[in-house]
Short mmCIF file of C-alpha atoms and ligand atoms in Angstrom, two decimals:
data_model
loop_
_atom_site.label_atom_id
_atom_site.label_comp_id
_atom_site.label_asym_id
_atom_site.label_seq_id
_atom_site.Cartn_x
_atom_site.Cartn_y
_atom_site.Cartn_z
CA UNK A 19 -15.40 -36.64 2.19
CA UNK A 20 -18.43 -35.22 0.80
CA UNK A 21 -19.45 -36.92 -1.41
CA UNK A 22 -19.57 -40.50 1.27
CA UNK A 23 -22.15 -38.66 3.21
CA UNK A 24 -24.58 -37.11 0.23
CA UNK A 25 -24.17 -40.54 -0.98
CA UNK A 26 -25.01 -41.91 2.44
CA UNK A 27 -27.77 -39.33 2.58
CA UNK A 28 -29.73 -40.71 -0.37
CA UNK A 29 -29.33 -43.58 0.41
CA UNK A 30 -30.92 -43.50 3.27
CA UNK A 31 -34.16 -41.59 1.06
CA UNK A 32 -34.44 -44.49 -0.98
CA UNK A 33 -33.95 -47.40 1.76
CA UNK A 34 -30.69 -48.46 0.11
CA UNK A 35 -29.07 -49.77 2.70
CA UNK A 36 -26.55 -51.88 0.82
CA UNK A 37 -25.71 -48.43 -0.50
CA UNK A 38 -25.61 -46.54 3.06
CA UNK A 39 -22.87 -49.30 5.04
CA UNK A 40 -20.37 -49.37 1.11
CA UNK A 41 -20.41 -45.44 1.48
CA UNK A 42 -20.40 -45.47 5.65
CA UNK A 43 -17.71 -48.26 5.46
CA UNK A 44 -15.49 -46.11 3.12
CA UNK A 45 -16.39 -43.04 4.87
CA UNK A 46 -14.91 -44.60 8.71
CA UNK A 47 -11.75 -45.71 6.22
CA UNK A 48 -11.29 -41.87 5.29
CA UNK A 49 -11.47 -41.06 8.53
CA UNK A 50 -9.11 -42.91 9.90
CA UNK A 51 -6.24 -42.10 6.84
CA UNK A 52 -7.10 -38.45 7.86
CA UNK A 53 -6.66 -38.89 12.11
CA UNK A 54 -10.57 -38.70 12.85
CA UNK A 55 -9.81 -42.40 14.70
CA UNK A 56 -11.96 -41.75 17.31
CA UNK A 57 -15.50 -40.66 14.51
CA UNK A 58 -14.15 -43.92 12.10
CA UNK A 59 -14.00 -46.58 14.78
CA UNK A 60 -17.98 -44.85 15.96
CA UNK A 61 -18.79 -45.75 12.08
CA UNK A 62 -17.82 -48.95 12.33
CA UNK A 63 -19.40 -50.02 15.09
CA UNK A 64 -22.10 -48.85 14.48
CA UNK A 65 -21.87 -50.22 10.48
CA UNK A 66 -21.64 -53.74 12.91
CA UNK A 67 -24.63 -52.88 14.71
CA UNK A 68 -26.16 -52.72 11.92
CA UNK A 69 -25.67 -55.59 9.74
CA UNK A 70 -26.37 -58.45 11.68
CA UNK A 71 -30.09 -57.73 11.48
CA UNK A 72 -29.78 -57.31 8.34
CA UNK A 73 -27.58 -60.73 7.35
CA UNK A 74 -29.61 -60.48 3.95
CA UNK A 75 -28.02 -56.83 2.78
CA UNK A 76 -25.02 -58.06 4.36
CA UNK A 77 -25.03 -61.02 2.31
CA UNK A 78 -25.82 -58.73 -0.81
CA UNK A 79 -23.54 -56.55 -0.76
CA UNK A 80 -20.89 -59.74 -1.29
CA UNK A 81 -23.08 -61.53 -4.19
CA UNK A 82 -22.48 -60.15 -7.29
CA UNK A 83 -24.94 -60.05 -9.89
CA UNK A 84 -25.15 -63.55 -11.82
CA UNK A 85 -26.80 -64.91 -14.72
CA UNK A 86 -30.41 -65.41 -14.16
CA UNK A 87 -29.99 -68.50 -16.52
CA UNK A 88 -26.63 -70.21 -16.05
CA UNK A 89 -26.23 -68.24 -12.45
CA UNK A 90 -23.03 -68.16 -14.04
CA UNK A 91 -21.00 -64.33 -11.84
CA UNK A 92 -21.52 -62.20 -15.36
CA UNK A 93 -19.16 -59.27 -13.70
CA UNK A 94 -15.92 -59.75 -11.89
CA UNK A 95 -14.46 -57.18 -8.75
CA UNK A 96 -11.14 -56.48 -8.70
CA UNK A 97 -9.91 -55.01 -4.93
CA UNK A 98 -7.29 -51.61 -5.71
CA UNK A 99 -4.80 -53.24 -3.96
CA UNK A 100 -3.42 -55.43 -6.12
CA UNK A 101 -0.06 -55.39 -7.31
CA UNK A 102 -0.19 -53.93 -10.64
CA UNK A 103 2.78 -53.41 -13.63
CA UNK A 104 3.47 -49.90 -14.44
CA UNK A 105 1.51 -48.57 -17.40
CA UNK A 106 3.85 -46.54 -19.27
CA UNK A 107 1.71 -43.95 -21.84
CA UNK A 108 2.78 -41.54 -23.94
CA UNK A 109 2.62 -37.87 -23.31
CA UNK A 110 -0.86 -37.00 -24.85
CA UNK A 111 -2.07 -40.46 -23.58
CA UNK A 112 -0.95 -39.44 -19.94
CA UNK A 113 -2.12 -36.19 -20.16
CA UNK A 114 -6.04 -36.94 -20.53
CA UNK A 115 -5.91 -39.71 -18.70
CA UNK A 116 -4.66 -37.75 -15.59
CA UNK A 117 -6.81 -35.45 -16.47
CA UNK A 118 -9.76 -38.38 -15.95
CA UNK A 119 -8.29 -39.23 -13.03
CA UNK A 120 -8.52 -35.60 -11.51
CA UNK A 121 -12.27 -35.51 -12.66
CA UNK A 122 -13.38 -38.65 -10.36
CA UNK A 123 -11.09 -37.53 -7.58
CA UNK A 124 -12.51 -34.37 -6.92
CA UNK A 125 -16.33 -35.89 -8.34
CA UNK A 126 -17.66 -34.02 -4.76
CA UNK A 127 -16.20 -30.49 -4.90
CA UNK A 128 -17.48 -30.53 -8.40
CA UNK A 129 -20.59 -32.19 -7.12
CA UNK A 130 -21.14 -29.20 -4.75
CA UNK A 131 -20.64 -26.61 -6.75
CA UNK A 132 -23.29 -27.26 -10.10
CA UNK A 133 -20.32 -28.68 -11.62
CA UNK A 134 -22.61 -31.54 -13.32
CA UNK A 135 -19.88 -33.65 -16.17
CA UNK A 136 -21.30 -37.43 -16.75
CA UNK A 137 -17.91 -39.92 -15.89
CA UNK A 138 -17.23 -41.59 -18.77
CA UNK A 139 -14.14 -42.74 -20.61
CA UNK A 140 -14.14 -44.78 -23.42
CA UNK A 141 -10.17 -46.72 -24.66
CA UNK A 142 -10.06 -47.56 -27.66
CA UNK A 143 -6.93 -49.13 -30.40
CA UNK A 144 -4.94 -51.98 -30.88
CA UNK A 145 -4.65 -54.60 -29.03
CA UNK A 146 -2.24 -55.43 -26.33
CA UNK A 147 -1.81 -51.07 -25.85
CA UNK A 148 -2.98 -50.99 -22.42
CA UNK A 149 -6.67 -49.83 -22.77
CA UNK A 150 -6.98 -53.09 -20.05
CA UNK A 151 -3.66 -51.61 -17.68
CA UNK A 152 -5.17 -48.22 -18.24
CA UNK A 153 -7.92 -48.89 -15.77
CA UNK A 154 -6.99 -50.84 -13.98
CA UNK A 155 -3.98 -47.95 -13.01
CA UNK A 156 -7.18 -45.16 -12.35
CA UNK A 157 -8.45 -47.72 -9.83
CA UNK A 158 -5.44 -47.61 -8.33
CA UNK A 159 -5.02 -43.38 -9.05
CA UNK A 160 -8.90 -43.80 -7.27
CA UNK A 161 -8.86 -45.51 -4.99
CA UNK A 162 -11.93 -47.14 -5.78
CA UNK A 163 -12.21 -50.66 -7.16
CA UNK A 164 -13.28 -52.52 -10.56
CA UNK A 165 -15.98 -54.35 -10.97
CA UNK A 166 -15.44 -55.97 -14.26
CA UNK A 167 -18.10 -56.29 -17.08
CA UNK A 168 -16.88 -57.95 -20.07
CA UNK A 169 -19.76 -57.92 -22.88
CA UNK A 170 -18.45 -60.67 -24.99
CA UNK A 171 -18.89 -62.84 -22.67
CA UNK A 172 -22.05 -61.59 -21.22
CA UNK A 173 -23.67 -61.28 -24.78
CA UNK A 174 -22.11 -64.39 -26.16
CA UNK A 175 -25.09 -66.80 -26.29
CA UNK A 176 -28.99 -65.71 -25.23
CA UNK A 177 -29.34 -61.74 -26.63
CA UNK A 178 -33.00 -61.61 -24.83
CA UNK A 179 -30.98 -62.22 -21.55
CA UNK A 180 -28.80 -60.22 -22.25
CA UNK A 181 -30.58 -56.47 -21.33
CA UNK A 182 -31.80 -58.48 -18.04
CA UNK A 183 -27.74 -58.64 -17.24
CA UNK A 184 -27.24 -54.98 -18.23
CA UNK A 185 -29.70 -53.68 -16.06
CA UNK A 186 -28.36 -55.96 -13.18
CA UNK A 187 -24.82 -54.63 -13.80
CA UNK A 188 -25.50 -50.84 -14.28
CA UNK A 189 -27.55 -51.69 -10.55
CA UNK A 190 -25.02 -53.33 -8.77
CA UNK A 191 -22.55 -50.52 -10.30
CA UNK A 192 -24.65 -47.68 -8.91
CA UNK A 193 -25.06 -49.29 -5.25
CA UNK A 194 -21.53 -49.50 -3.84
CA UNK A 195 -18.54 -47.31 -4.81
CA UNK A 196 -16.54 -48.35 -7.86
CA UNK A 197 -15.90 -47.96 -11.31
CA UNK A 198 -17.79 -49.94 -13.54
CA UNK A 199 -15.51 -51.24 -16.40
CA UNK A 200 -17.04 -52.49 -19.30
CA UNK A 201 -13.89 -54.48 -21.03
CA UNK A 202 -14.39 -55.18 -25.51
CA UNK A 203 -17.15 -53.50 -25.46
CA UNK A 204 -17.34 -54.46 -29.39
CA UNK A 205 -18.70 -56.96 -28.16
CA UNK A 206 -22.15 -55.82 -28.47
CA UNK A 207 -22.13 -53.94 -31.46
CA UNK A 208 -19.96 -56.79 -33.72
CA UNK A 209 -22.83 -59.35 -32.57
CA UNK A 210 -25.24 -57.91 -35.90
CA UNK A 211 -22.49 -59.32 -38.25
CA UNK A 212 -23.65 -63.02 -36.46
CA UNK A 213 -26.66 -65.26 -36.15
CA UNK A 214 -28.69 -62.83 -34.13
CA UNK A 215 -32.07 -60.90 -35.50
CA UNK A 216 -31.83 -57.87 -36.06
CA UNK A 217 -34.58 -55.97 -34.44
CA UNK A 218 -33.36 -58.29 -31.19
CA UNK A 219 -29.91 -56.36 -31.34
CA UNK A 220 -31.19 -53.60 -31.49
CA UNK A 221 -33.04 -53.79 -28.04
CA UNK A 222 -30.29 -54.81 -26.76
CA UNK A 223 -28.19 -51.51 -27.69
CA UNK A 224 -30.78 -49.58 -27.04
CA UNK A 225 -30.89 -50.70 -23.87
CA UNK A 226 -27.16 -50.51 -22.92
CA UNK A 227 -27.76 -46.73 -24.20
CA UNK A 228 -30.76 -46.92 -21.22
CA UNK A 229 -28.44 -47.47 -18.85
CA UNK A 230 -25.46 -45.29 -19.97
CA UNK A 231 -27.90 -42.49 -19.52
CA UNK A 232 -29.46 -43.07 -16.73
CA UNK A 233 -26.29 -44.10 -14.76
CA UNK A 234 -26.16 -41.55 -11.69
CA UNK A 235 -24.02 -38.51 -12.10
CA UNK A 236 -21.70 -40.84 -9.72
CA UNK A 237 -21.24 -43.45 -11.05
CA UNK A 238 -17.90 -43.85 -12.89
CA UNK A 239 -18.01 -45.90 -16.59
CA UNK A 240 -15.09 -46.79 -18.38
CA UNK A 241 -14.92 -48.73 -21.67
CA UNK A 242 -12.24 -50.61 -23.65
CA UNK A 243 -12.58 -51.68 -27.61
CA UNK A 244 -9.86 -52.91 -29.92
CA UNK A 245 -12.62 -51.63 -32.48
CA UNK A 246 -13.71 -48.52 -32.75
CA UNK A 247 -14.81 -48.26 -36.22
CA UNK A 248 -17.15 -50.43 -34.83
CA UNK A 249 -19.22 -48.50 -32.52
CA UNK A 250 -22.27 -46.81 -33.03
CA UNK A 251 -22.19 -42.59 -32.85
CA UNK A 252 -25.18 -42.81 -31.03
CA UNK A 253 -22.52 -44.73 -28.34
CA UNK A 254 -19.11 -42.56 -28.92
CA UNK A 255 -21.64 -39.99 -27.71
CA UNK A 256 -22.31 -41.64 -24.58
CA UNK A 257 -17.97 -41.07 -23.72
CA UNK A 258 -17.04 -37.19 -22.35
CA UNK A 259 -13.66 -38.45 -23.40
CA UNK A 260 -12.35 -41.13 -25.27
CA UNK A 261 -8.25 -41.11 -26.06
CA UNK A 262 -6.99 -43.27 -27.54
CA UNK A 263 -3.84 -46.30 -26.68
CA UNK A 264 -1.21 -46.55 -29.05
CA UNK A 265 1.81 -48.11 -29.83
CA UNK A 266 4.19 -46.51 -27.99
CA UNK A 267 7.47 -43.87 -28.86
CA UNK A 268 10.40 -44.20 -29.09
CA UNK A 269 10.74 -42.91 -25.63
CA UNK A 270 8.01 -45.42 -24.32
CA UNK A 271 9.74 -48.16 -25.26
CA UNK A 272 13.13 -47.36 -23.36
CA UNK A 273 11.36 -46.64 -21.03
CA UNK A 274 9.08 -50.12 -20.80
CA UNK A 275 12.42 -51.97 -21.50
CA UNK A 276 13.90 -51.27 -17.82
CA UNK A 277 10.54 -51.93 -16.54
CA UNK A 278 10.24 -55.39 -18.38
CA UNK A 279 13.98 -56.39 -17.95
CA UNK A 280 12.88 -56.36 -14.38
CA UNK A 281 14.35 -57.96 -11.09
CA UNK A 282 16.97 -59.38 -14.35
CA UNK A 283 19.92 -56.93 -16.08
CA UNK A 284 20.15 -56.66 -19.42
CA UNK A 285 22.34 -55.07 -22.00
CA UNK A 286 19.14 -52.64 -23.38
CA UNK A 287 18.83 -51.65 -19.16
CA UNK A 288 22.21 -50.49 -18.77
CA UNK A 289 24.24 -49.41 -21.85
CA UNK A 290 21.78 -46.01 -23.26
CA UNK A 291 22.97 -46.77 -27.20
CA UNK A 292 22.02 -50.09 -26.56
CA UNK A 293 19.07 -49.40 -25.75
CA UNK A 294 18.07 -46.42 -28.02
CA UNK A 295 19.50 -48.76 -31.22
CA UNK A 296 16.96 -52.08 -29.65
CA UNK A 297 14.03 -49.06 -28.52
CA UNK A 298 13.54 -48.43 -32.91
CA UNK A 299 14.06 -51.41 -33.32
CA UNK A 300 11.42 -53.17 -31.65
CA UNK A 301 9.34 -49.82 -32.66
CA UNK A 302 5.67 -51.40 -33.89
CA UNK A 303 5.67 -53.86 -31.58
CA UNK A 304 2.87 -54.03 -29.06
CA UNK A 305 3.97 -53.26 -25.07
CA UNK A 306 1.85 -56.80 -25.03
CA UNK A 307 4.20 -58.71 -27.12
CA UNK A 308 7.27 -57.08 -26.29
CA UNK A 309 6.57 -58.00 -22.94
CA UNK A 310 5.98 -61.55 -23.76
CA UNK A 311 9.46 -60.90 -25.58
CA UNK A 312 11.14 -59.87 -22.29
CA UNK A 313 9.34 -63.47 -20.48
CA UNK A 314 10.92 -65.63 -22.65
CA UNK A 315 13.90 -64.81 -22.00
CA UNK A 316 13.35 -63.95 -18.35
CA UNK A 317 13.01 -68.19 -18.51
CA UNK A 318 15.81 -68.90 -20.34
CA UNK A 319 18.57 -66.85 -17.27
CA UNK A 320 16.43 -68.95 -14.55
CA UNK A 321 16.99 -72.42 -16.03
CA UNK A 322 20.51 -71.07 -17.43
CA UNK A 323 20.92 -69.33 -14.28
CA UNK A 324 21.91 -66.64 -15.11
CA UNK A 325 21.30 -62.97 -13.64
CA UNK A 326 21.51 -61.44 -16.21
CA UNK A 327 18.91 -61.42 -19.86
CA UNK A 328 20.97 -62.48 -23.13
CA UNK A 329 20.85 -59.93 -25.33
CA UNK A 330 20.57 -62.66 -28.24
CA UNK A 331 17.09 -63.63 -26.74
CA UNK A 332 15.37 -60.87 -27.00
CA UNK A 333 17.01 -60.02 -30.76
CA UNK A 334 15.81 -63.74 -31.35
CA UNK A 335 12.02 -62.57 -29.72
CA UNK A 336 11.61 -59.14 -31.72
CA UNK A 337 12.85 -60.15 -35.49
CA UNK A 338 10.32 -63.53 -34.57
CA UNK A 339 7.64 -60.58 -34.68
CA UNK A 340 8.59 -58.06 -36.75
CA UNK A 341 10.16 -59.48 -39.44
CA UNK A 342 8.83 -61.97 -41.83
CA UNK A 343 11.36 -62.71 -44.23
CA UNK A 344 12.89 -66.03 -41.46
CA UNK A 345 15.59 -66.47 -44.20
CA UNK A 346 19.25 -66.66 -42.70
CA UNK A 347 20.15 -63.16 -44.97
CA UNK A 348 17.45 -61.49 -43.80
CA UNK A 349 18.77 -62.62 -39.79
CA UNK A 350 22.19 -61.10 -40.33
CA UNK A 351 20.64 -58.07 -41.66
CA UNK A 352 18.62 -57.54 -38.43
CA UNK A 353 21.50 -58.16 -36.25
CA UNK A 354 23.63 -55.93 -38.05
CA UNK A 355 20.88 -53.16 -37.52
CA UNK A 356 20.54 -53.12 -34.46
CA UNK A 357 24.32 -52.41 -34.66
CA UNK A 358 26.29 -55.92 -34.27
CA UNK A 359 29.22 -55.58 -35.99
CA UNK A 360 29.83 -58.72 -38.84
CA UNK A 361 32.54 -60.77 -35.98
CA UNK A 362 29.64 -60.15 -33.18
CA UNK A 363 27.09 -61.41 -35.09
CA UNK A 364 29.53 -64.45 -36.06
CA UNK A 365 30.25 -65.39 -31.64
CA UNK A 366 26.51 -65.05 -31.41
CA UNK A 367 25.33 -67.18 -34.16
CA UNK A 368 27.82 -69.46 -35.30
CA UNK A 369 27.45 -68.15 -39.09
CA UNK A 370 30.59 -67.83 -41.11
CA UNK A 371 32.39 -63.99 -41.60
CA UNK A 372 32.92 -64.52 -45.35
CA UNK A 373 28.29 -65.65 -45.36
CA UNK A 374 27.94 -63.20 -43.13
CA UNK A 375 30.12 -60.40 -45.11
CA UNK A 376 28.51 -61.71 -48.91
CA UNK A 377 25.33 -61.06 -46.57
CA UNK A 378 25.75 -57.66 -46.38
CA UNK A 379 27.33 -56.82 -49.51
CA UNK A 380 24.37 -57.47 -51.90
CA UNK A 381 22.49 -55.33 -49.97
CA UNK A 382 24.57 -52.41 -49.79
CA UNK A 383 25.17 -53.51 -53.92
CA UNK A 384 20.79 -53.74 -54.53
CA UNK A 385 21.43 -50.31 -52.16
CA UNK A 386 23.39 -48.61 -54.47
CA UNK A 387 21.41 -49.42 -57.79
N1 LIG B 21 1.28 -49.18 -21.74
C1 LIG B 21 2.30 -50.35 -21.23
N2 LIG B 21 2.37 -50.08 -20.42
C2 LIG B 21 3.71 -51.02 -19.68
N3 LIG B 21 3.06 -51.96 -19.99
C3 LIG B 21 1.89 -52.33 -20.76
C4 LIG B 21 1.20 -51.39 -21.36
N4 LIG B 21 0.80 -52.01 -22.33
C5 LIG B 21 0.19 -53.45 -22.65
N5 LIG B 21 0.72 -53.81 -21.52
C6 LIG B 21 1.43 -55.22 -21.02
O1 LIG B 21 0.73 -56.47 -22.07
C7 LIG B 21 0.30 -57.16 -21.07
C8 LIG B 21 -1.54 -56.86 -21.23
O2 LIG B 21 -1.78 -55.27 -21.97
P1 LIG B 21 -3.36 -54.78 -21.92
O3 LIG B 21 -3.86 -53.66 -20.83
O4 LIG B 21 -3.83 -55.97 -21.28
O5 LIG B 21 -3.71 -54.78 -23.33
P2 LIG B 21 -5.33 -54.25 -24.41
O6 LIG B 21 -6.20 -54.04 -23.24
O7 LIG B 21 -4.71 -52.70 -25.12
O8 LIG B 21 -5.26 -54.89 -25.40
C9 LIG B 21 -0.22 -55.57 -19.55
O9 LIG B 21 -0.79 -57.06 -19.00
C10 LIG B 21 0.81 -55.38 -19.90
O10 LIG B 21 1.89 -56.13 -19.31
MG1 LIG B 22 -7.89 -55.41 -22.60
#
C-alpha cells in the first residue's frame, strides 16, 4: 500500500494526473482485496469525480504511445489476468526469477528502508526456451501488467525516430504501474550490421542508455534477447539481474510432458519408465519445439476421435526435429534407443522383422569394431 501512496504523492507534486488516477485505482483494488471496502469505495468515487472534467487525461490513460510517422502503436499492453501456460524452469533459474519477483513485490518496503535497487532484469538464451514466458510469469506473480515494446519493430525503419519512440515508451512506463518489457532487445545492437549509419546508431544506443538511467526507481524493466553476445558492456551493466534461460534438463522435460499433454493422456505421461526414457531422448529439444510436437499429435487425436495421444506420433515429431539422418535404418535405431522392442517397432512401422534385426545388428557390429 505504501507504494501506491508514495506514487500518488509524486503524481500530485508533479501535476501528473494520469499517475494519480492510475495509482489511486490500484490503491482502491488493494484495499478491497484487504477487506477495507468502505475506503476502497470512497477512493473509487473520488476517481470517478475526477475523471469527467478531465476526459483528456482519462483518454490519455487508454491511448498508448504511437510512432510519429506511421501512427502505429509502439507498445502492447498485456493485462495480468490473461490465462498463460505454466513455465517450467531449472531450479537455478527458478531461484533467480523468484528473487526478482520478491524484490518487485517488496519494492515499497525496500524504498522505505532506504534500499535503492533498480528493478532491471535481462533474460538471455536460445530461442524457444521461455524468455517471453518468464516475463509473463513475472507479470502474473507481481500483478503488474506488461507493457511490451518489441525493439525489432521500433528499430526497423527510421533510426531518426527510434530515439523519440524510446522516449515515448519510457515516459509511458513511468506514468502507469507496469513492467516495461523490451523483447528482442538485441534488435538495437543488430542494426549495426544493417545499412544504417554508425553515428546514428550510436545516438540510438545512447538514448536507450539515458532512458534506462533516468528511469524512476519504481519502474520495473525486463529485457529479453536471443543474442546476448551482441549487447554492449554498457548495456549489460544496466541490469542488476541477468539470467540465462537455456535448454531444460531431464527433470524439467518430464514436467513439461504432463503440461503439454493436457487435456489428453499419453503413454509418456502415465508410465514413469517410458516418461524417463522419452525425456532422455528429448534432451536438446527446446520447450517450444516440444510443445509443437505435442500440439501436432493432439490435432491427430482430435481428428481421429481419440482421447489418447499416440506415442508413435510423438516419437515421429522428436525424430523429425532431432535426427538429421532420415533413413529407415536411422529411424529403427531411434525407436530402439527409446526402448521399443523389435516386435513393437514392426507393429508400429510395418517394417519387416528381419529388416529390423539386420538394421540393429549392423549397429552392434559397428560398435564392436
Ligand atoms: N520453460 C518453459 N516451460 C514451459 N513452456 C515453455 C518453456 N519455454 C518455452 N515454452 C513454450 O514455448 C513457447 C515459446 O516460448 P517463449 O517463451 O516465447 O520462448 P523465447 O521467448 O525464449 O523464445 C511458449 O509459449 C511455451 O508454450
Ligand atoms: Mg521471446
